[in-house]
Each structure stands twice: as C-alpha cells, then as structure tokens.
CSV table of C-alpha atoms in Angstrom, one decimal:
chain,number,residue,atom,x,y,z
A,1,MET,CA,-0.1,0.2,-0.1
A,2,LYS,CA,1.2,3.6,-0.8
A,3,THR,CA,1.7,6.1,1.9
A,4,ALA,CA,-0.8,8.6,1.8
A,5,VAL,CA,0.0,12.4,1.7
A,6,GLY,CA,-3.2,13.4,0.3
A,7,ALA,CA,-4.1,15.4,3.4
A,8,ALA,CA,-1.0,17.5,3.6
A,9,ALA,CA,-2.2,18.8,0.0
A,10,ALA,CA,-5.7,18.9,0.0
A,11,TRP,CA,-5.6,21.1,3.5
A,12,PRO,CA,-3.7,24.8,3.7
A,13,VAL,CA,-0.9,24.6,7.1
A,14,LEU,CA,-2.0,27.5,9.3
A,15,GLY,CA,0.0,30.7,8.6
A,16,ALA,CA,-0.5,34.4,8.3
A,17,ALA,CA,-3.6,34.5,6.8
A,18,ALA,CA,-4.9,32.6,9.8
A,19,PRO,CA,-3.1,33.7,12.8
A,20,THR,CA,-5.7,32.9,15.5
A,21,GLY,CA,-8.0,30.3,16.2
A,22,PRO,CA,-8.2,26.5,14.8
A,23,ALA,CA,-7.7,25.4,11.1
A,24,ALA,CA,-10.7,26.8,8.6
A,25,ARG,CA,-13.5,24.1,8.5
A,26,ARG,CA,-13.6,22.5,4.7
A,27,ASP,CA,-16.1,20.4,3.0
A,28,PHE,CA,-13.9,17.1,2.3
A,29,VAL,CA,-14.1,13.9,1.6
A,30,ILE,CA,-11.7,10.8,2.7
A,31,ARG,CA,-10.9,8.1,-0.5
A,32,GLY,CA,-10.3,4.5,0.2
A,33,GLY,CA,-9.0,4.1,3.5
A,34,TYR,CA,-9.7,1.0,5.8
A,35,VAL,CA,-12.6,2.4,8.1
A,36,ILE,CA,-12.7,1.1,11.5
A,37,SER,CA,-16.1,2.8,12.0
A,38,MET,CA,-16.5,1.8,15.6
A,39,ASP,CA,-20.5,2.0,14.6
A,40,PRO,CA,-22.0,-1.8,15.3
A,41,ARG,CA,-24.3,-1.2,12.6
A,42,LEU,CA,-21.2,0.0,10.2
A,43,GLY,CA,-19.0,-2.1,11.3
A,44,ASP,CA,-15.4,-2.0,9.4
A,45,LEU,CA,-15.3,-1.2,6.2
A,46,PRO,CA,-12.2,-2.0,3.6
A,47,MET,CA,-11.2,0.8,0.8
A,48,ALA,CA,-14.2,3.1,2.0
A,49,ASP,CA,-14.7,6.9,1.9
A,50,VAL,CA,-16.3,9.0,4.7
A,51,LEU,CA,-17.4,12.2,3.4
A,52,VAL,CA,-17.8,15.2,5.5
A,53,ILE,CA,-20.2,18.2,5.3
A,54,ASP,CA,-19.9,21.4,7.2
A,55,GLY,CA,-18.0,19.9,9.8
A,56,ARG,CA,-20.5,16.6,10.2
A,57,ILE,CA,-20.0,13.1,8.6
A,58,ALA,CA,-22.3,13.2,6.1
A,59,ALA,CA,-22.1,9.6,4.9
A,60,VAL,CA,-19.8,6.3,5.3
A,61,GLY,CA,-19.6,3.7,2.0
A,62,ARG,CA,-17.6,3.0,-1.0
A,63,HIS,CA,-17.7,5.1,-4.3
A,64,LEU,CA,-19.1,8.3,-2.4
A,65,GLN,CA,-20.0,11.5,-4.3
A,66,ALA,CA,-18.5,14.5,-2.8
A,67,PRO,CA,-19.9,18.2,-3.6
A,68,ALA,CA,-17.9,20.1,-6.3
A,69,GLY,CA,-15.3,22.1,-4.2
A,70,ALA,CA,-14.7,19.6,-1.6
A,71,ALA,CA,-10.9,18.2,-1.0
A,72,VAL,CA,-10.1,15.1,-1.2
A,73,LEU,CA,-8.0,13.2,1.5
A,74,ASP,CA,-6.2,9.8,0.1
A,75,GLY,CA,-6.7,7.1,2.6
A,76,THR,CA,-5.0,4.6,0.9
A,77,GLY,CA,-3.0,2.8,3.2
A,78,MET,CA,-4.6,4.1,5.9
A,79,LEU,CA,-6.4,3.5,8.6
A,80,VAL,CA,-9.5,5.6,9.4
A,81,SER,CA,-10.5,5.9,12.9
A,82,PRO,CA,-12.4,7.5,15.2
A,83,GLY,CA,-10.5,9.8,17.3
A,84,PHE,CA,-10.0,8.9,20.6
A,85,VAL,CA,-11.6,10.2,23.9
A,86,ASN,CA,-9.5,11.1,27.0
A,87,GLY,CA,-11.8,10.7,29.6
A,88,HIS,CA,-9.2,12.5,32.5
A,89,ILE,CA,-6.4,14.5,32.1
A,90,HIS,CA,-5.3,17.6,34.3
A,91,LEU,CA,-4.3,19.2,31.1
A,92,ALA,CA,-2.6,22.9,32.6
A,93,GLN,CA,-0.2,20.5,34.3
A,94,THR,CA,1.4,20.7,30.8
A,95,MET,CA,3.5,23.3,32.4
A,96,GLN,CA,4.5,21.0,34.8
A,97,ARG,CA,5.7,18.2,32.7
A,98,GLY,CA,8.0,15.9,34.1
A,99,ILE,CA,8.2,16.8,37.5
A,100,SER,CA,6.2,14.1,38.8
A,101,THR,CA,9.0,11.5,37.3
A,102,GLU,CA,9.8,9.8,40.3
A,103,HIS,CA,7.1,11.5,42.6
A,104,THR,CA,4.6,9.4,44.9
A,105,PHE,CA,1.1,10.0,45.4
A,106,ALA,CA,2.1,11.9,48.7
A,107,ASP,CA,4.8,13.8,46.3
A,108,TYR,CA,2.6,15.1,43.9
A,109,TYR,CA,-0.1,16.3,46.1
A,110,SER,CA,2.6,18.3,48.2
A,111,THR,CA,5.0,19.5,45.4
A,112,LEU,CA,2.1,19.5,42.3
A,113,VAL,CA,-1.0,20.5,44.2
A,114,LEU,CA,0.0,22.7,46.5
A,115,LYS,CA,3.7,24.4,45.2
A,116,TYR,CA,2.9,24.6,41.7
A,117,SER,CA,-0.7,24.6,40.6
A,118,ASN,CA,-1.6,27.4,42.7
A,119,ARG,CA,0.9,29.7,41.6
A,120,MET,CA,0.1,29.6,37.9
A,121,SER,CA,-1.1,32.9,36.4
A,122,PRO,CA,-4.2,33.1,34.3
A,123,GLU,CA,-2.0,33.4,31.4
A,124,ASP,CA,0.4,30.3,32.5
A,125,VAL,CA,-3.1,28.5,32.9
A,126,ARG,CA,-3.9,29.4,29.0
A,127,LEU,CA,-0.7,28.6,27.6
A,128,ALA,CA,-0.5,25.1,29.3
A,129,GLU,CA,-4.1,24.5,28.0
A,130,TYR,CA,-3.1,25.3,24.8
A,131,VAL,CA,0.2,23.6,24.6
A,132,GLY,CA,-1.5,20.5,26.3
A,133,ALA,CA,-4.5,20.2,23.9
A,134,LEU,CA,-2.3,20.2,21.0
A,135,GLU,CA,-0.4,17.5,22.4
A,136,GLN,CA,-3.2,15.7,22.7
A,137,MET,CA,-4.4,16.5,19.6
A,138,ALA,CA,-0.8,15.3,18.1
A,139,LEU,CA,-1.5,12.0,19.3
A,140,GLY,CA,-4.8,11.0,18.5
A,141,THR,CA,-6.8,12.7,21.3
A,142,THR,CA,-10.0,14.7,19.4
A,143,THR,CA,-12.2,15.0,22.9
A,144,LEU,CA,-10.8,15.0,26.5
A,145,MET,CA,-12.4,15.8,29.9
A,146,ASP,CA,-10.1,18.9,31.6
A,147,TRP,CA,-10.2,18.2,35.2
A,148,ASN,CA,-8.8,22.2,36.0
A,149,ARG,CA,-7.7,22.5,39.6
A,150,GLU,CA,-5.6,25.2,38.1
A,151,ALA,CA,-8.7,27.3,37.3
A,152,MET,CA,-8.4,28.9,41.1
A,153,THR,CA,-10.5,32.2,40.3
A,154,PRO,CA,-13.1,33.6,37.1
A,155,ASP,CA,-9.8,34.8,35.6
A,156,HIS,CA,-8.3,31.6,35.8
A,157,ALA,CA,-11.2,29.8,34.2
A,158,GLU,CA,-11.7,32.2,31.7
A,159,ALA,CA,-8.4,31.8,30.7
A,160,ALA,CA,-8.3,27.8,30.5
A,161,VAL,CA,-11.5,28.4,28.0
A,162,ASP,CA,-9.5,30.5,26.1
A,163,GLY,CA,-7.1,28.0,25.4
A,164,LEU,CA,-9.2,25.3,24.6
A,165,LEU,CA,-10.8,27.3,22.5
A,166,GLU,CA,-8.3,28.5,20.6
A,167,SER,CA,-6.4,24.7,20.3
A,168,GLY,CA,-9.5,23.1,18.0
A,169,VAL,CA,-10.0,20.2,20.7
A,170,ARG,CA,-13.4,18.9,21.5
A,171,ALA,CA,-13.4,19.5,25.9
A,172,ILE,CA,-15.3,19.2,28.4
A,173,PHE,CA,-13.8,22.4,30.8
A,174,ALA,CA,-14.2,21.0,34.3
A,175,TYR,CA,-14.2,23.8,36.5
A,176,THR,CA,-12.3,23.8,40.4
A,177,ILE,CA,-15.0,24.2,42.3
A,178,ALA,CA,-12.9,26.0,45.7
A,179,ALA,CA,-12.7,24.3,49.0
A,180,ARG,CA,-14.1,25.7,51.8
A,181,THR,CA,-12.2,28.1,53.6
A,182,PRO,CA,-10.7,26.8,57.6
A,183,GLN,CA,-13.2,28.8,59.2
A,184,GLY,CA,-15.9,26.6,56.8
A,185,SER,CA,-16.9,29.6,54.6
A,186,ASP,CA,-18.1,28.6,51.3
A,187,ALA,CA,-18.1,32.1,49.6
A,188,PRO,CA,-15.5,30.9,47.1
A,189,LEU,CA,-17.5,28.5,46.2
A,190,ARG,CA,-20.1,30.2,45.7
A,191,ARG,CA,-18.5,32.8,43.6
A,192,MET,CA,-17.1,30.4,41.2
A,193,VAL,CA,-20.6,28.5,41.0
A,194,GLU,CA,-21.9,32.0,40.2
A,195,HIS,CA,-19.1,32.5,37.2
A,196,ALA,CA,-19.7,28.6,36.4
A,197,ARG,CA,-23.1,29.6,35.3
A,198,SER,CA,-22.3,32.9,33.1
A,199,LEU,CA,-20.0,30.4,31.4
A,200,ARG,CA,-23.2,27.7,31.2
A,201,VAL,CA,-25.3,30.7,30.0
A,202,GLY,CA,-22.6,32.5,27.8
A,203,ARG,CA,-19.2,31.3,25.9
A,204,LEU,CA,-20.2,27.6,26.9
A,205,SER,CA,-24.0,27.6,26.0
A,206,SER,CA,-24.4,25.3,23.1
A,207,GLU,CA,-25.5,21.6,23.9
A,208,ASP,CA,-23.2,20.8,21.0
A,209,GLY,CA,-20.3,23.1,21.2
A,210,ARG,CA,-16.7,22.5,20.6
A,211,VAL,CA,-15.9,23.2,24.6
A,212,ALA,CA,-18.9,22.5,27.2
A,213,LEU,CA,-18.6,23.2,30.5
A,214,GLY,CA,-18.2,20.8,33.3
A,215,ALA,CA,-17.3,21.0,37.0
A,216,CYS,CA,-15.1,19.3,39.6
A,217,LEU,CA,-14.5,19.3,43.3
A,218,PRO,CA,-12.2,17.9,46.2
A,219,GLY,CA,-15.3,15.3,46.9
A,220,PRO,CA,-16.0,13.1,49.9
A,221,ASP,CA,-12.4,11.3,49.9
A,222,PHE,CA,-10.7,14.4,50.6
A,223,MET,CA,-12.9,16.1,53.1
A,224,PRO,CA,-15.7,15.5,55.8
A,225,LEU,CA,-19.2,14.1,54.5
A,226,GLU,CA,-21.8,16.7,55.3
A,227,PRO,CA,-19.4,20.0,53.7
A,228,ALA,CA,-18.7,17.6,51.0
A,229,PHE,CA,-22.3,16.8,50.5
A,230,ALA,CA,-23.4,20.5,50.2
A,231,ASP,CA,-21.0,21.3,47.8
A,232,MET,CA,-22.2,18.8,45.4
A,233,ARG,CA,-25.8,19.8,46.2
A,234,MET,CA,-24.8,23.5,45.3
A,235,LEU,CA,-23.6,22.3,41.9
A,236,ARG,CA,-26.3,20.1,40.8
A,237,GLU,CA,-27.9,23.4,40.3
A,238,LEU,CA,-25.5,23.7,37.0
A,239,GLY,CA,-26.8,20.2,35.5
A,240,VAL,CA,-23.7,20.0,34.5
A,241,LEU,CA,-21.4,16.4,34.5
A,242,THR,CA,-19.3,16.9,37.8
A,243,SER,CA,-16.2,14.9,38.6
A,244,PHE,CA,-14.3,14.2,41.7
A,245,HIS,CA,-11.7,10.9,42.8
A,246,CYS,CA,-12.5,8.3,45.0
A,247,GLY,CA,-12.5,4.8,45.8
A,248,ALA,CA,-8.2,4.6,45.7
A,249,PRO,CA,-6.6,3.2,49.0
A,250,ILE,CA,-4.1,5.9,48.8
A,251,TYR,CA,-7.0,8.3,49.5
A,252,ALA,CA,-6.2,9.4,53.5
A,253,GLN,CA,-9.8,10.2,54.6
A,254,ARG,CA,-11.5,7.8,52.1
A,255,LYS,CA,-15.0,6.6,52.6
A,256,LYS,CA,-15.9,3.2,52.5
A,257,ARG,CA,-19.4,2.3,50.7
A,258,LEU,CA,-18.9,6.4,49.4
A,259,ILE,CA,-21.3,4.9,46.4
A,260,ALA,CA,-24.0,4.1,48.9
A,261,THR,CA,-24.0,6.7,50.8
A,262,LEU,CA,-24.7,8.9,47.8
A,263,ALA,CA,-26.9,7.5,46.6
A,264,GLN,CA,-28.8,7.2,50.3
A,265,GLN,CA,-28.4,10.7,50.1
A,266,GLY,CA,-29.7,11.2,46.6
A,267,LEU,CA,-26.3,12.5,44.6
A,268,LEU,CA,-25.4,9.4,42.8
A,269,ASP,CA,-27.1,10.3,39.2
A,270,GLY,CA,-26.2,10.7,35.5
A,271,LYS,CA,-24.4,13.8,35.9
A,272,LEU,CA,-21.7,12.3,38.6
A,273,GLN,CA,-18.1,11.0,37.4
A,274,LEU,CA,-16.4,8.9,39.6
A,275,VAL,CA,-12.4,9.2,38.7
A,276,HIS,CA,-10.7,6.2,39.2
A,277,ALA,CA,-12.8,4.2,42.0
A,278,ASN,CA,-11.2,0.9,41.9
A,279,GLU,CA,-11.9,-0.2,44.9
A,280,LEU,CA,-15.4,0.0,45.5
A,281,ASP,CA,-17.3,-2.8,46.5
A,282,GLY,CA,-19.0,-4.9,44.2
A,283,ASP,CA,-22.6,-3.6,44.4
A,284,GLU,CA,-21.3,-0.5,44.4
A,285,PHE,CA,-20.3,-0.5,40.2
A,286,ARG,CA,-23.7,-1.9,39.7
A,287,MET,CA,-25.5,0.7,42.2
A,288,ALA,CA,-23.6,3.6,40.0
A,289,ALA,CA,-24.8,2.2,36.7
A,290,ASP,CA,-28.4,2.1,38.1
A,291,HIS,CA,-28.6,5.4,38.8
A,292,GLY,CA,-26.6,6.7,35.8
A,293,ALA,CA,-23.0,7.4,37.0
A,294,CYS,CA,-20.0,7.0,35.0
A,295,MET,CA,-16.5,6.2,35.7
A,296,VAL,CA,-12.7,6.9,34.1
A,297,CYS,CA,-9.5,5.2,34.8
A,298,THR,CA,-6.3,6.3,34.1
A,299,PRO,CA,-4.7,2.7,34.2
A,300,GLU,CA,-1.2,4.2,33.9
A,301,ALA,CA,-0.9,6.6,36.9
A,302,GLU,CA,-3.4,4.2,38.8
A,303,LEU,CA,-0.7,1.3,38.5
A,304,HIS,CA,2.1,3.7,39.3
A,305,CYS,CA,0.7,5.6,42.3
A,306,GLY,CA,-1.2,3.1,44.1
A,307,HIS,CA,-4.7,3.7,43.1
A,308,GLY,CA,-5.1,0.2,43.0
A,309,HIS,CA,-5.7,-2.2,40.2
A,310,PRO,CA,-7.9,-0.7,37.3
A,311,ALA,CA,-11.5,-1.7,37.7
A,312,ILE,CA,-12.5,-1.1,34.3
A,313,TRP,CA,-13.9,-4.8,33.6
A,314,LYS,CA,-15.4,-4.5,36.9
A,315,ALA,CA,-17.5,-1.2,36.2
A,316,ALA,CA,-17.6,-2.7,32.5
A,317,ARG,CA,-19.7,-6.2,33.6
A,318,ALA,CA,-21.4,-4.0,35.9
A,319,LYS,CA,-22.6,-2.0,32.7
A,320,LEU,CA,-21.1,1.3,34.3
A,321,PRO,CA,-20.0,3.4,31.5
A,322,VAL,CA,-16.3,3.4,31.8
A,323,SER,CA,-13.8,5.7,29.3
A,324,LEU,CA,-10.2,6.1,29.6
A,325,GLY,CA,-7.6,9.0,30.5
A,326,THR,CA,-4.1,9.9,30.9
A,327,ASP,CA,-4.3,11.9,34.5
A,328,ILE,CA,-1.4,13.9,35.0
A,329,PRO,CA,1.2,15.4,32.2
A,330,SER,CA,3.8,16.1,35.0
A,331,ALA,CA,4.4,12.3,35.1
A,332,PHE,CA,2.7,10.5,32.0
A,333,GLY,CA,2.5,11.3,28.6
A,334,GLY,CA,2.2,9.0,25.1
A,335,GLY,CA,-1.8,9.6,24.9
A,336,MET,CA,-4.4,7.0,24.3
A,337,MET,CA,-2.3,4.4,22.7
A,338,THR,CA,-0.6,4.4,25.6
A,339,GLN,CA,-3.2,3.5,27.9
A,340,MET,CA,-5.2,1.3,25.8
A,341,ARG,CA,-2.1,-1.3,25.8
A,342,VAL,CA,-1.7,-0.8,29.9
A,343,ALA,CA,-5.0,-1.3,30.3
A,344,LEU,CA,-5.2,-4.5,28.4
A,345,ALA,CA,-1.9,-5.9,29.6
A,346,ALA,CA,-3.0,-5.1,33.3
A,347,GLU,CA,-6.1,-6.7,33.2
A,348,ILE,CA,-4.6,-10.3,31.2
A,349,ALA,CA,-1.7,-10.5,33.5
A,350,ARG,CA,-4.1,-10.2,36.3
A,351,LEU,CA,-6.4,-12.9,34.8
A,352,ASN,CA,-3.2,-14.9,33.7
A,353,ALA,CA,-2.6,-14.4,37.8
A,354,GLU,CA,-6.0,-15.9,38.6
A,355,SER,CA,-5.9,-18.8,36.5
A,356,PHE,CA,-2.5,-20.0,37.5
A,357,ALA,CA,-3.5,-19.5,41.1
A,358,ALA,CA,-6.9,-21.7,40.6
A,359,THR,CA,-5.5,-24.4,37.9
A,360,GLY,CA,-1.8,-24.3,37.8
A,361,LYS,CA,-2.5,-23.3,33.8
A,362,ALA,CA,-2.9,-19.7,31.8
A,363,PRO,CA,-6.6,-18.9,30.3
A,364,ALA,CA,-7.1,-21.0,27.1
A,365,THR,CA,-8.5,-17.8,25.5
A,366,LYS,CA,-7.7,-13.8,26.2
A,367,ALA,CA,-10.9,-12.5,27.5
A,368,VAL,CA,-10.0,-9.0,26.7
A,369,SER,CA,-9.3,-8.0,23.1
A,370,ALA,CA,-7.6,-5.3,21.3
A,371,ARG,CA,-11.3,-4.0,19.9
A,372,ASP,CA,-12.6,-4.2,23.5
A,373,MET,CA,-9.9,-1.3,24.2
A,374,LEU,CA,-10.6,0.8,21.0
A,375,GLU,CA,-14.3,0.8,21.7
A,376,LEU,CA,-12.9,2.5,25.3
A,377,ALA,CA,-11.0,4.9,23.9
A,378,THR,CA,-14.0,5.9,21.4
A,379,ILE,CA,-17.2,5.3,21.3
A,380,ALA,CA,-18.0,4.3,25.2
A,381,GLY,CA,-15.5,6.7,26.1
A,382,ALA,CA,-17.7,9.7,24.5
A,383,GLN,CA,-20.9,7.8,26.1
A,384,ALA,CA,-19.6,7.6,29.6
A,385,LEU,CA,-19.3,11.5,29.1
A,386,GLY,CA,-22.5,12.0,27.3
A,387,LEU,CA,-20.8,12.9,24.3
A,388,GLY,CA,-21.7,9.8,22.4
A,389,ASP,CA,-24.5,11.5,20.2
A,390,LEU,CA,-21.5,13.7,18.8
A,391,THR,CA,-18.7,11.7,18.8
A,392,GLY,CA,-17.0,8.3,19.2
A,393,SER,CA,-17.8,6.7,16.1
A,394,ILE,CA,-17.7,7.0,12.1
A,395,THR,CA,-21.5,7.9,11.7
A,396,PRO,CA,-23.5,9.9,9.7
A,397,GLY,CA,-25.0,12.4,11.6
A,398,LYS,CA,-21.9,12.8,14.1
A,399,ARG,CA,-19.4,15.4,14.1
A,400,ALA,CA,-16.1,14.7,12.1
A,401,ASP,CA,-13.7,13.7,14.8
A,402,LEU,CA,-11.3,11.4,12.7
A,403,LEU,CA,-7.6,9.9,12.6
A,404,LEU,CA,-5.9,8.1,9.6
A,405,ILE,CA,-3.4,6.0,10.9
A,406,ARG,CA,-0.7,4.7,8.6
A,407,SER,CA,-0.8,1.0,7.8
A,408,ASP,CA,1.9,0.8,5.8
A,409,SER,CA,5.3,2.2,8.1
A,410,VAL,CA,8.0,0.2,9.1
A,411,ALA,CA,5.6,0.3,12.5
A,412,THR,CA,2.5,-0.8,11.3
A,413,ALA,CA,3.2,-3.2,8.0
A,414,PRO,CA,1.8,-5.8,7.1
A,415,MET,CA,-1.4,-4.3,8.2
A,416,LEU,CA,-2.9,-8.6,8.6
A,417,ASP,CA,-5.0,-7.4,11.6
A,418,PRO,CA,-6.6,-3.7,11.4
A,419,VAL,CA,-7.9,-3.3,15.1
A,420,GLY,CA,-4.7,-5.0,16.4
A,421,THR,CA,-2.6,-2.9,14.6
A,422,LEU,CA,-3.9,0.0,15.5
A,423,VAL,CA,-4.1,-0.9,19.3
A,424,LEU,CA,-0.9,-2.7,19.8
A,425,GLN,CA,1.5,-2.2,16.7
A,426,GLY,CA,0.6,1.7,15.8
A,427,THR,CA,2.9,4.8,17.2
A,428,PRO,CA,2.1,8.4,17.7
A,429,ALA,CA,4.6,8.7,14.5
A,430,ASP,CA,1.8,6.7,13.0
A,431,ILE,CA,-0.9,9.4,13.2
A,432,ASP,CA,-1.1,10.9,9.7
A,433,THR,CA,-3.8,12.6,10.4
A,434,VAL,CA,-6.1,14.2,12.9
A,435,ILE,CA,-9.5,16.2,12.0
A,436,VAL,CA,-11.5,17.5,15.0
A,437,ASP,CA,-15.3,18.9,14.5
A,438,GLY,CA,-14.1,18.8,10.4
A,439,ARG,CA,-10.7,20.7,11.0
A,440,VAL,CA,-7.6,19.1,10.1
A,441,VAL,CA,-5.5,20.0,13.0
A,442,LYS,CA,-2.6,18.0,11.7
A,443,ALA,CA,-1.2,16.8,8.5
A,444,ALA,CA,0.9,14.4,7.0
A,445,GLY,CA,2.1,14.0,10.8
A,446,ARG,CA,2.6,17.7,11.8
A,447,LEU,CA,0.2,19.8,13.5
A,448,THR,CA,-1.0,22.2,11.0
A,449,ASP,CA,-1.6,25.1,13.8
A,450,ALA,CA,1.7,27.3,12.7
A,451,ARG,CA,1.6,28.7,16.4
A,452,ALA,CA,2.7,25.2,17.8
A,453,GLU,CA,6.6,25.8,18.3
A,454,LEU,CA,6.5,29.1,19.5
A,455,ALA,CA,4.0,28.3,22.2
A,456,ALA,CA,6.2,25.8,23.0
A,457,ARG,CA,9.1,27.7,23.8
A,458,GLN,CA,7.1,30.0,25.7
A,459,LEU,CA,5.3,27.4,27.6
A,460,ARG,CA,8.9,26.4,28.5
A,461,GLN,CA,9.9,30.2,29.6
A,462,ARG,CA,7.3,30.3,31.8
A,463,ALA,CA,7.9,27.2,33.1
A,464,LEU,CA,11.2,28.1,34.3
A,465,GLN,CA,9.7,30.7,35.9
A,466,MET,CA,7.2,29.3,37.5
A,467,VAL,CA,9.8,26.8,39.4
A,468,GLN,CA,11.5,29.7,40.3
A,469,ARG,CA,8.8,31.3,42.1
A,470,ALA,CA,8.3,27.9,44.0
A,471,GLN,CA,11.5,27.6,44.9
A,472,GLN,CA,11.6,30.9,46.9
A,473,ALA,CA,8.4,30.5,48.0
C-alpha cells in the first residue's frame, strides 16, 4: 500500500492568513481508507470513503459522490478511526511536564498541587491548556475531559477556556470548585459557581459546542462528608457533568461504602463521574450504573501511584459506562495508545495470575481484546462523558472527529489485523492526520497550527519562572 500524503496537499497549513484560532473548516472526502467505524451497524469497511460536510459526517461507504469544491484526502494505506477520547486529564499540568517522574502520590500532592498549580497565573493556564491540547491532538485525542484544578479564580477559568477554544480540541472544561475556607465559609465556592453559571449561559452555552462546561471538586474522600454533600448539592443546579476522585486506597480520608452513601443522600445520578474508583465494593459498581453515573480509569497513573488495580472490567460487567484517561502530564505522556496497551496488559496479567493460582495453567483464551480497548478509547469513552451522540464513532450525523493512521510504516506493515495493528502496533508517529469537528489539525504527521513551536518555547520559559517562584516561596 502506498503512503498517503493527500491530507497535506489538500489542506492549507495555518500561517499568516490565519494567525489565531483552529484551522478553517472545509467540506472534504476521505478516499479509499480502511474504515474502523466503531458503529455496530456499519462495522469495518475496507477501501471505503468518508464524506464530511460542514464539520459533520454526511456519509460512509464506497465510491461516494462529493460536492463540487470538496477537498480530497487520500486514505490509501490508512486506517480511518474515530478520534480518541481522553476521559480524564489535568491539562494545565502540561506546564509541569516531567516534574513528577519520581513522585509518589504524596510527593505529587505536596509538590504539584500545593506548590505549583496554585502559583500559575491566568496566562500560564491559557498557554498550558493550549499547548497541552495541541499535544493531545497530535497523539490522536480529539475529545478530552479537562479536570482543571488550576482554574482557581474566574480569570483563571476564562484563560483556560481561551486556551481550549484556541487549540481546536473538543473538550469538557471541568471547572474547579474552590474548597471551603478553614472557617467553613463557602463564599469562594459560591463565587465560582456563579461564574460557572455565567459560562454555562454564555461562552459555553451550546449543547453541541466544541467546548462544554463541566465541574470538578475535591469530593468526600478529601474532606468531611457534610460539607462535601453541601458542595455537591450546590453544583447540581449547574446541570453539568461533575467529577471527583474516589475509591483509592491512597486517599487518607477515603470513605468506605461511599457510593451507597451517595445513593442514600440522593446525590448519585447521571451527572456524576467517578475518577479511579478501583476499590469500591462489588455491588457499588452496579449501584452507580443503576443511577446513571459514569467512571473513568487512568491505568498507567493508577498502577504507578497506588490507586489500586484498574477496575475497568468490574465496572463494564456492572454496565457502568467507563472511559480511559491519561491523568497527570507532570508524570505521564504518550496519549491514549499507551493507555489502551497498559490497560489491556494489566487485565490480562491479572487474569493470568488468577488462572495459575486456581488451575496451574494460563487461561485458554484472552478475555479482553484489542477491539475492547479501542471501544473504550472511542465510542464507549464518548458515551461515558455524555457525548456519544456527537462523537466516538464514524456515524453519519456525528461531528467529524477522525484519525488517519498509517498502516504501511515500518511499525505497522504488514497490516494483517487492522484493529490489532492500531491498538498494539501503531505509534503516535503513525498518526498521519487528525480531524476535529471537521477541521484538519494535523496533516502528514505535523500539526497545522503554525504557532505550535513558538507556544512550546513560551511554555518552557514560563515553566522555568514558575519553578523559580516555587523554590523561593
């Protein structure tokens, strides 16, 4: 199969004519790719086309007619996949990349959270969000849930939204809800909720907009129950997906039977995302599913930091919607390809150990597949975030969030199993083209945003200044 370079030829790189904002949107058709639709009604389609009109997938099939003037992207030699969904990332930590390489969880919290995150200026946050989103898109992520504890004031929050909008990524901006003061006052929290409400009816008001509003808060495993419940009740009036960390053995104030307690309090519902949650009691996964909640696992971070063994499959068996995430850029990179592989290996290792302990033999078959992992990183991840009607599969009517991944590189040829090749063989270098909301943000292996390199240099300069400020404090 020949190398496909059509995207680079068909799409102009951002330059002087477009100094701000994501790439311009054009109608286009992808020709002749191996389409992994992740839509059970369509399945996989070899040598197929994808037609995109006004940012929306108009048709999927063979020999599609394209309107006059539509660009043609040569998909020959490409796997055409939905973009990846990153269900949990602290995106502004892009400014602290690498600081947590040797951190334990306690080190991470005392250093990143208490020394660096709270010393970022609004402009630091904007730049970190922007560069972090560019990195995520370069690695194939088209949708992310930004758990933003660095949005400490309305100015920080506005700056974070600026960075996300400028980048071109699809995102849920999970606004940090401030902790109560030592005296128990909720005034800071109320001010931020009021600002979040203004975003909800203003800049982030569109139900199908590229950047939507969410919320995040410390949660019951980090504070006494009653104020945690009060915070959650206050946030419910926003009507957005609300996220908190829970159910990990490393949390000093971890509450046993927390999910059951939330259900009793009437606080367990379809707007709640449980982060990590690996050590819940077995019935709590089903309880969360029955109440419409969702869950996100970050397998690499969880295995490193002591959050327990990733409970992805416990949740899946309980019908609890699950997404995958990368978590903390201060320690981990590599994008969703890495998370799929780590999660798959971790679960197979667990099942192998169980089987050897019970029978003295390895399992006869693998209970988890590469396609299972791709589903978690695409359509299942989108559904868990409440975005399944917008993205996550190559389905006519959905927004065009797409990847073209080379199947003819030294890492992927010969492509004998398309899904296996994507999940277990492909590398970020094989992600040739990334399309978000119908805009090409990466073509021929390079970001189309001409500002990316300059922004990365600016981020480095600001990061050095931030480290100096923290050391002098």
